[in-house]
Short mmCIF file of C-alpha atoms in Angstrom, two decimals:
data_model
loop_
_atom_site.label_atom_id
_atom_site.label_comp_id
_atom_site.label_asym_id
_atom_site.label_seq_id
_atom_site.Cartn_x
_atom_site.Cartn_y
_atom_site.Cartn_z
CA UNK O 277 119.35 111.84 76.77
CA UNK O 278 118.96 108.42 75.53
CA UNK O 279 115.36 108.22 74.69
CA UNK O 280 114.92 107.84 70.95
CA UNK O 281 111.51 107.47 69.27
CA UNK O 282 110.30 103.87 68.11
CA UNK O 283 111.54 104.53 64.60
CA UNK O 284 115.15 104.74 65.91
CA UNK O 285 115.08 101.34 67.55
CA UNK O 286 116.75 99.11 65.19
CA UNK O 287 117.61 95.35 64.87
CA UNK O 288 120.93 94.67 66.95
CA UNK O 289 120.41 97.45 69.53
CA UNK O 290 122.03 95.84 72.78
CA UNK O 291 120.96 96.98 76.39
CA UNK O 292 121.93 95.90 79.68
CA UNK O 293 118.35 95.25 80.67
CA UNK O 294 115.12 94.61 78.31
CA UNK O 295 112.14 95.28 80.74
CA UNK O 296 108.74 93.96 79.48
CA UNK O 297 106.09 96.32 81.11
CA UNK O 298 106.29 100.01 81.64
CA UNK O 299 104.15 100.14 84.62
CA UNK O 300 105.11 101.30 88.05
CA UNK O 301 107.61 98.46 88.83
CA UNK O 302 109.11 98.25 85.57
CA UNK O 303 109.71 102.13 85.27
CA UNK O 304 111.28 102.01 88.81
CA UNK O 305 113.59 99.34 87.75
CA UNK O 306 114.76 101.12 84.61
CA UNK O 307 115.46 103.96 87.16
CA UNK O 308 117.23 102.15 89.62
CA UNK O 309 119.45 100.27 87.04
CA UNK O 310 120.55 103.69 85.58
CA UNK O 311 121.99 104.52 88.92
CA UNK O 312 124.42 101.71 88.30
CA UNK O 313 125.26 103.00 84.94
CA UNK O 314 123.21 100.01 83.38
CA UNK O 315 121.24 100.76 80.37
CA UNK O 316 117.57 99.44 79.90
CA UNK O 317 115.08 99.49 77.29
CA UNK O 318 111.49 99.52 78.61
CA UNK O 319 108.67 97.89 76.26
CA UNK O 320 105.20 98.72 77.16
CA UNK O 321 102.29 97.51 75.35
CA UNK O 322 100.25 100.53 76.09
CA UNK O 323 100.15 103.87 74.23
CA UNK O 324 102.02 106.84 75.97
CA UNK O 325 98.59 108.80 76.29
CA UNK O 326 96.97 106.15 78.14
CA UNK O 327 99.48 106.16 80.83
CA UNK O 328 100.16 109.88 81.14
CA UNK O 329 96.49 110.70 81.86
CA UNK O 330 96.15 113.37 84.55
CA UNK O 331 92.44 112.41 85.28
CA UNK O 332 91.35 111.03 88.64
CA UNK O 333 90.16 107.66 88.02
CA UNK O 334 90.05 106.54 91.99
CA UNK O 335 93.09 104.24 91.87
CA UNK O 336 95.64 104.92 94.43
CA UNK O 337 98.58 102.90 96.35
CA UNK O 338 99.69 102.69 100.00
CA UNK O 339 103.41 103.13 99.97
CA UNK O 340 105.12 101.85 102.83
CA UNK O 341 107.83 103.87 104.41
CA UNK O 342 110.42 101.77 102.83
CA UNK O 343 108.94 102.21 99.50
CA UNK O 344 108.81 105.99 100.11
CA UNK O 345 112.65 105.81 100.91
CA UNK O 346 113.18 104.11 97.63
CA UNK O 347 111.27 106.66 95.57
CA UNK O 348 113.24 109.41 97.26
CA UNK O 349 116.66 107.42 96.59
CA UNK O 350 115.43 107.59 92.83
CA UNK O 351 114.87 111.51 93.09
CA UNK O 352 111.27 111.12 92.53
CA UNK O 353 109.78 112.05 96.00
CA UNK O 354 109.99 115.73 95.76
CA UNK O 355 107.49 115.59 92.95
CA UNK O 356 105.16 113.39 94.82
CA UNK O 357 105.41 114.72 98.25
CA UNK O 358 102.79 117.46 97.90
CA UNK O 359 100.31 114.98 96.73
CA UNK O 360 101.00 112.34 99.29
CA UNK O 361 98.91 111.96 102.51
CA UNK O 362 100.78 110.42 105.40
CA UNK O 363 99.39 107.49 107.12
CA UNK O 364 99.59 108.34 110.86
CA UNK O 365 97.47 105.70 112.38
CA UNK O 366 96.00 102.10 111.10
CA UNK O 367 93.00 100.82 113.11
CA UNK O 368 91.95 97.35 112.59
CA UNK O 369 88.40 96.71 113.50
CA UNK O 370 86.52 93.42 113.61
CA UNK O 371 83.15 94.83 112.32
CA UNK O 372 81.80 98.17 111.26
CA UNK O 373 83.38 101.37 112.85
CA UNK O 374 80.75 102.70 115.34
CA UNK O 375 78.80 99.59 115.47
CA UNK O 376 77.50 98.43 118.87
CA UNK O 377 79.29 94.98 118.63
CA UNK O 378 82.41 96.42 116.96
CA UNK O 379 85.84 95.32 118.49
CA UNK O 380 88.85 97.24 117.88
CA UNK O 381 91.35 94.98 117.64
CA UNK O 382 94.79 96.77 116.73
CA UNK O 383 95.57 100.27 116.84
CA UNK O 384 99.14 101.20 115.34
CA UNK O 385 100.58 104.68 115.70
CA UNK O 386 103.42 106.46 113.75
CA UNK O 387 104.96 107.70 117.07
CA UNK O 388 105.72 104.04 117.71
CA UNK O 389 107.94 103.83 114.80
CA UNK O 390 110.20 106.73 115.56
CA UNK O 391 110.89 107.36 111.70
CA UNK O 392 108.10 109.21 110.46
CA UNK O 393 104.65 107.83 109.05
CA UNK O 394 104.14 104.22 108.41
CA UNK O 395 103.32 105.08 104.83
CA UNK O 396 101.54 107.42 102.28
CA UNK O 397 98.76 107.11 100.02
CA UNK O 398 99.46 108.37 96.49
CA UNK O 399 97.10 108.39 93.60
CA UNK O 400 98.13 106.60 90.30
CA UNK O 401 97.29 110.03 88.43
CA UNK O 402 100.54 111.39 90.18
CA UNK O 403 102.70 108.57 90.54
CA UNK O 404 102.66 107.05 87.26
CA UNK O 405 103.41 110.33 85.35
CA UNK O 406 106.28 111.18 87.60
CA UNK O 407 107.88 107.86 87.02
CA UNK O 408 107.42 108.41 83.06
CA UNK O 409 108.70 111.84 83.10
CA UNK O 410 111.78 110.58 84.86
CA UNK O 411 112.22 107.79 82.18
CA UNK O 412 112.33 110.74 79.60
CA UNK O 413 114.86 112.54 81.58
CA UNK O 414 117.61 109.83 82.55
CA UNK O 415 120.26 108.77 80.32
CA UNK O 416 120.48 105.24 79.27
CA UNK O 417 116.82 104.50 79.19
CA UNK O 418 115.17 103.93 75.96
CA UNK O 419 111.08 103.64 76.30
CA UNK O 420 109.01 102.08 73.61
CA UNK O 421 105.30 102.55 73.67
CA UNK O 422 102.65 100.59 72.04
CA UNK O 423 105.48 97.68 72.10
CA UNK O 424 103.92 94.18 72.21
CA UNK O 425 106.35 91.38 72.56
CA UNK O 426 105.51 88.13 70.69
CA UNK O 427 108.63 86.03 71.17
CA UNK O 428 111.76 85.91 73.02
CA UNK O 429 115.15 83.87 72.68
CA UNK O 430 117.82 83.22 75.11
CA UNK O 431 121.29 82.49 73.87
CA UNK O 432 124.60 81.98 75.39
CA UNK O 433 125.71 85.80 74.64
CA UNK O 434 122.31 87.41 75.37
CA UNK O 435 118.54 87.59 74.94
CA UNK O 436 116.51 88.70 72.13
CA UNK O 437 112.80 89.73 71.96
CA UNK O 438 110.69 90.16 69.10
CA UNK O 439 107.83 92.66 68.96
CA UNK O 440 104.62 92.51 67.02
CA UNK O 441 105.80 94.79 64.13
CA UNK O 442 108.78 92.51 63.57
CA UNK O 443 111.47 94.71 65.25
CA UNK O 444 113.89 92.83 67.53
CA UNK O 445 115.64 94.20 70.57
CA UNK O 446 118.54 92.57 72.25
CA UNK O 447 120.06 92.74 75.71
CA UNK O 448 122.03 91.02 78.67
CA UNK O 449 119.25 90.42 80.89
CA UNK O 450 115.40 90.04 80.37
CA UNK O 451 113.19 91.31 83.00
CA UNK O 452 109.34 90.52 83.08
CA UNK O 453 107.29 93.26 84.62
CA UNK O 454 104.39 92.43 82.49
CA UNK O 455 101.58 91.36 85.42
CA UNK O 456 99.89 88.36 86.74
CA UNK O 457 99.36 87.02 83.07
CA UNK O 458 103.02 87.65 82.35
CA UNK O 459 103.74 86.55 78.64
CA UNK O 460 107.45 86.86 79.57
CA UNK O 461 107.35 84.22 82.17
CA UNK O 462 105.00 81.95 80.13
CA UNK O 463 107.34 82.02 77.12
CA UNK O 464 110.07 81.19 79.64
CA UNK O 465 108.39 78.04 80.80
CA UNK O 466 107.86 79.22 84.16
CA UNK O 467 104.62 77.72 85.67
CA UNK O 468 102.36 79.39 88.39
CA UNK O 469 100.53 78.27 91.74
CA UNK O 470 97.47 79.84 92.72
CA UNK O 471 93.86 79.84 93.12
CA UNK O 472 90.79 82.25 93.14
CA UNK O 473 88.99 83.41 96.16
CA UNK O 474 85.53 83.67 94.85
CA UNK O 475 85.83 87.38 95.73
CA UNK O 476 86.05 90.52 93.93
CA UNK O 477 87.64 93.95 95.20
CA UNK O 478 85.31 96.93 94.34
CA UNK O 479 87.75 99.91 94.13
CA UNK O 480 86.70 103.73 94.39
CA UNK O 481 87.45 107.00 95.88
CA UNK O 482 84.88 108.79 98.11
CA UNK O 483 84.60 112.39 99.49
CA UNK O 484 83.33 112.76 103.09
CA UNK O 485 82.32 115.87 105.14
CA UNK O 486 84.70 114.95 108.23
CA UNK O 487 88.60 114.86 108.20
CA UNK O 488 90.23 111.52 108.47
CA UNK O 489 93.06 113.00 110.29
CA UNK O 490 95.47 110.53 108.45
CA UNK O 491 94.03 107.49 109.88
CA UNK O 492 93.77 104.17 107.97
CA UNK O 493 91.08 101.69 108.76
CA UNK O 494 90.99 98.01 107.80
CA UNK O 495 87.34 96.60 108.75
CA UNK O 496 86.95 92.93 108.71
CA UNK O 497 83.25 91.93 107.59
CA UNK O 498 81.72 88.58 106.95
CA UNK O 499 81.79 89.01 102.98
CA UNK O 500 85.30 90.27 103.13
CA UNK O 501 87.64 93.05 104.18
CA UNK O 502 86.85 96.61 103.61
CA UNK O 503 89.99 99.24 103.59
CA UNK O 504 89.31 102.92 104.08
CA UNK O 505 92.58 104.65 103.06
CA UNK O 506 93.35 108.47 103.75
CA UNK O 507 93.85 110.46 100.50
CA UNK O 508 94.76 114.25 100.63
CA UNK O 509 91.67 116.59 101.57
CA UNK O 510 88.46 115.04 103.01
CA UNK O 511 88.70 112.13 100.45
CA UNK O 512 89.27 108.45 101.06
CA UNK O 513 90.29 105.45 98.77
CA UNK O 514 87.95 102.35 99.44
CA UNK O 515 89.06 98.54 98.73
CA UNK O 516 85.95 96.80 99.34
CA UNK O 517 85.82 92.81 98.91
CA UNK O 518 82.64 90.98 98.30
CA UNK O 519 81.68 87.71 96.83
CA UNK O 520 82.08 87.40 93.13
CA UNK O 521 78.44 87.17 92.63
CA UNK O 522 77.55 90.06 95.07
CA UNK O 523 80.36 92.26 93.57
CA UNK O 524 78.92 91.74 90.26
CA UNK O 525 75.46 93.02 91.23
CA UNK O 526 76.84 95.98 93.15
CA UNK O 527 79.25 97.08 90.32
CA UNK O 528 76.29 97.03 88.00
CA UNK O 529 74.41 99.61 90.16
CA UNK O 530 74.24 103.48 89.39
CA UNK O 531 76.38 105.48 91.63
CA UNK O 532 73.69 106.44 94.14
CA UNK O 533 72.57 102.81 94.64
CA UNK O 534 76.12 101.61 94.95
CA UNK O 535 76.59 104.35 97.79
CA UNK O 536 73.58 102.90 99.41
CA UNK O 537 75.07 99.35 99.48
CA UNK O 538 78.32 100.97 100.82
CA UNK O 539 77.06 103.32 103.47
CA UNK O 540 76.06 100.49 106.07
CA UNK O 541 79.34 98.59 105.69
CA UNK O 542 81.24 101.93 106.03
CA UNK O 543 79.30 103.63 108.76
CA UNK O 544 78.91 107.28 109.50
CA UNK O 545 82.13 108.28 111.47
CA UNK O 546 83.30 110.43 108.51
CA UNK O 547 79.84 111.88 107.74
CA UNK O 548 78.10 111.92 104.47
CA UNK O 549 79.84 110.33 101.50
CA UNK O 550 79.99 110.74 97.72
CA UNK O 551 81.80 109.03 94.99
CA UNK O 552 84.95 110.94 93.75
CA UNK O 553 86.30 109.26 90.48
CA UNK O 554 85.84 105.91 88.48
CA UNK O 555 84.57 102.67 90.13
CA UNK O 556 86.70 99.67 89.31
CA UNK O 557 86.30 95.83 90.34
CA UNK O 558 89.07 93.38 90.26
CA UNK O 559 88.45 89.53 90.81
CA UNK O 560 90.78 88.19 93.63
CA UNK O 561 93.23 85.38 93.60
CA UNK O 562 96.54 84.38 94.80
CA UNK O 563 99.27 83.46 92.34
CA UNK O 564 102.88 82.75 92.71
CA UNK O 565 105.64 81.82 89.99
CA UNK O 566 107.22 78.65 90.55
CA UNK O 567 110.62 80.22 89.73
CA UNK O 568 111.51 83.97 89.87
CA UNK O 569 114.44 83.46 87.43
CA UNK O 570 115.63 81.47 84.46
CA UNK O 571 118.53 81.56 82.01
CA UNK O 572 119.16 85.62 81.73
CA UNK O 573 115.66 86.36 82.96
CA UNK O 574 114.01 87.59 86.17
CA UNK O 575 110.50 88.40 87.27
CA UNK O 576 109.15 91.28 89.29
CA UNK O 577 106.11 92.47 90.70
CA UNK O 578 102.87 90.77 89.98
CA UNK O 579 104.70 88.83 87.17
CA UNK O 580 106.34 87.03 90.13
CA UNK O 581 103.47 87.28 92.76
CA UNK O 582 100.09 88.34 93.19
CA UNK O 583 98.67 88.63 96.67
CA UNK O 584 95.17 89.52 98.36
CA UNK O 585 94.93 93.33 98.83
CA UNK O 586 94.05 92.70 102.50
CA UNK O 587 97.52 94.01 103.76
CA UNK O 588 97.90 96.59 101.03
CA UNK O 589 101.25 94.98 99.99
CA UNK O 590 100.92 94.46 96.28
CA UNK O 591 102.90 97.60 94.97
CA UNK O 592 105.38 97.54 98.03
CA UNK O 593 106.29 93.95 97.54
CA UNK O 594 106.84 94.76 93.82
CA UNK O 595 108.89 97.78 94.70
CA UNK O 596 110.82 95.49 97.03
CA UNK O 597 111.72 93.06 94.13
CA UNK O 598 112.75 96.08 92.11
CA UNK O 599 115.06 97.34 94.70
CA UNK O 600 116.37 93.65 95.45
CA UNK O 601 117.05 92.90 91.84
CA UNK O 602 118.65 96.57 91.45
CA UNK O 603 120.85 95.97 94.69
CA UNK O 604 122.09 92.47 93.34
CA UNK O 605 122.86 93.96 89.47
CA UNK O 606 124.69 96.93 91.19
CA UNK O 607 126.90 94.86 93.55
CA UNK O 608 127.47 92.32 90.73
CA UNK O 609 128.68 95.18 88.48
CA UNK O 610 130.75 96.67 91.27
CA UNK O 611 132.45 93.29 91.52
CA UNK O 612 133.05 92.85 87.74
CA UNK O 613 130.71 90.13 87.33
CA UNK O 614 128.46 89.55 84.65
CA UNK O 615 125.03 90.46 85.56
CA UNK O 616 123.41 87.86 83.59
CA UNK O 617 125.38 84.83 85.41
CA UNK O 618 123.04 82.26 86.98
CA UNK O 619 124.79 82.81 90.34
CA UNK O 620 123.86 86.47 90.23
CA UNK O 621 120.32 86.12 89.27
CA UNK O 622 119.95 83.39 91.69
CA UNK O 623 121.01 85.87 94.66
CA UNK O 624 117.89 87.90 93.70
CA UNK O 625 115.56 84.88 93.60
CA UNK O 626 116.98 83.54 97.05
CA UNK O 627 116.35 87.19 98.48
CA UNK O 628 112.87 87.52 97.39
CA UNK O 629 111.11 84.20 96.86
CA UNK O 630 110.77 83.19 100.63
CA UNK O 631 109.72 86.55 101.73
CA UNK O 632 106.89 86.76 98.82
CA UNK O 633 105.71 83.19 99.56
CA UNK O 634 105.40 84.00 103.17
CA UNK O 635 103.45 87.14 102.43
CA UNK O 636 101.00 85.22 100.14
CA UNK O 637 100.44 82.48 102.81
CA UNK O 638 99.59 85.11 105.48
CA UNK O 639 97.58 87.20 103.51
CA UNK O 640 95.92 84.20 102.39
CA UNK O 641 95.30 82.97 105.87
CA UNK O 642 94.02 86.32 107.35
CA UNK O 643 91.54 86.50 104.38
CA UNK O 644 90.08 83.22 105.03
CA UNK O 645 90.03 83.83 108.94
CA UNK O 646 88.41 87.00 108.69
CA UNK O 647 86.18 86.54 105.87
CA UNK O 648 83.54 84.84 108.08
CA UNK O 649 80.96 85.58 110.93
CA UNK O 650 81.60 82.27 112.59
CA UNK O 651 81.40 83.11 116.46
CA UNK O 652 83.92 80.74 117.55
CA UNK O 653 86.59 82.05 114.91
CA UNK O 654 85.42 85.61 115.63
CA UNK O 655 86.16 85.10 119.30
CA UNK O 656 89.50 83.75 118.76
CA UNK O 657 90.76 86.41 116.32
CA UNK O 658 89.37 89.08 118.55
CA UNK O 659 91.21 87.44 121.62
CA UNK O 660 94.36 87.23 119.35
CA UNK O 661 94.17 90.88 118.31
CA UNK O 662 93.55 92.00 121.90
CA UNK O 663 96.78 90.32 123.03
CA UNK O 664 99.01 91.82 120.18
CA UNK O 665 97.51 95.15 121.04
CA UNK O 666 98.27 94.78 124.76
CA UNK O 667 102.09 93.94 123.80
CA UNK O 668 103.98 97.05 122.94
CA UNK O 669 107.13 95.03 121.44
CA UNK O 670 105.15 92.84 119.38
CA UNK O 671 103.02 95.61 118.04
CA UNK O 672 106.07 97.59 117.33
CA UNK O 673 107.37 94.75 115.07
CA UNK O 674 104.07 94.56 113.16
CA UNK O 675 104.36 98.22 112.77
CA UNK O 676 108.06 97.75 111.22
CA UNK O 677 106.76 95.15 108.95
CA UNK O 678 103.95 97.09 107.88
CA UNK O 679 106.39 99.84 107.06
CA UNK O 680 108.71 97.74 105.17
CA UNK O 681 111.54 98.14 107.55
CA UNK O 682 112.04 94.66 108.62
CA UNK O 683 114.22 92.03 107.17
CA UNK O 684 117.32 92.68 105.01
CA UNK O 685 116.62 95.76 103.14
CA UNK O 686 118.06 96.57 99.74
CA UNK O 687 120.32 99.58 99.58
CA UNK O 688 117.49 101.84 98.01
CA UNK O 689 115.20 101.11 100.78
CA UNK O 690 117.69 101.89 103.85
CA UNK O 691 117.11 105.77 103.60
#
């Protein structure tokens, strides 16, 4: 094993990759790189105890089929499978389920995909510790907890980062996996384009008396979309968007009053509901790095792009970044190329930047189109969804897109 404690990381130690950010994307990249024989040092600002907690805090992720393939390729899925809830159907509804005026616009079923469920819901309390344990068990990976980067320097022969305690770590390529406020991108002079939506996502998990049968719901309501995503057992994850002002008032309510606001939006199709886990609130916006690479540097995940959660593609887009970068570095290594060469990193940027810009634009458009009760817009969008629903070929294409199976897939996502 190559996982020394912080006291053994010394000035001058060289790695192939220095990954700033030990979250889901950073950890996945280190594991993917190790498959190609590349070494990685993962620097995470959080203490280990905060990331290994097994308490259920309500956070969950919708993993597209391509993301599940990637986790399987990294040897992680066996540990996650028993905690994963397959998503067998997705129903898109313009209005509340069961309401008299409801229009069920789209209905997607896994049977149309012919390769298994469209995706899986996995709770953070299972996914994050599984990744961290794999880091501990993989040769060539050094993980340092509570390590805050304060400076970075790029030279002709490598890149060096300085930590808050004065320690320096050197390597060949620096990867920013440190979120929307990426210090790695800022220090590299990479600027961002984006805006706020004036909306906040209220996130929680609920228990309900009736089974969900693996059906995910996306409800389009005037204040913003409401996603009801199936978890194991009679539980579901809720991602509920409201205006910033309304969300602040709702989030401040005690639990029962919070549920009283949710119930009329949610409906009664799953019977009585109750909270299961901690409630969260996240301001919503779109942010896109103006470049995904710089000399000896690459950005992945939210450090490169942050999109509206309306399509549940945030983590999937990040994992696709990770798989694409790992693919590029692996093929460069096989050809004997320098993994830090500009032409190598440019391949990653060319591969991912257009896709993520398209995703950001489409989620932005959908949010603006559906977060309104204008009768003309509603009639137009309902007609459009009805036409898609009546066209099997088009519907299957959308299903493949949602499952992450369209386009040029990186090696790790090919299954």
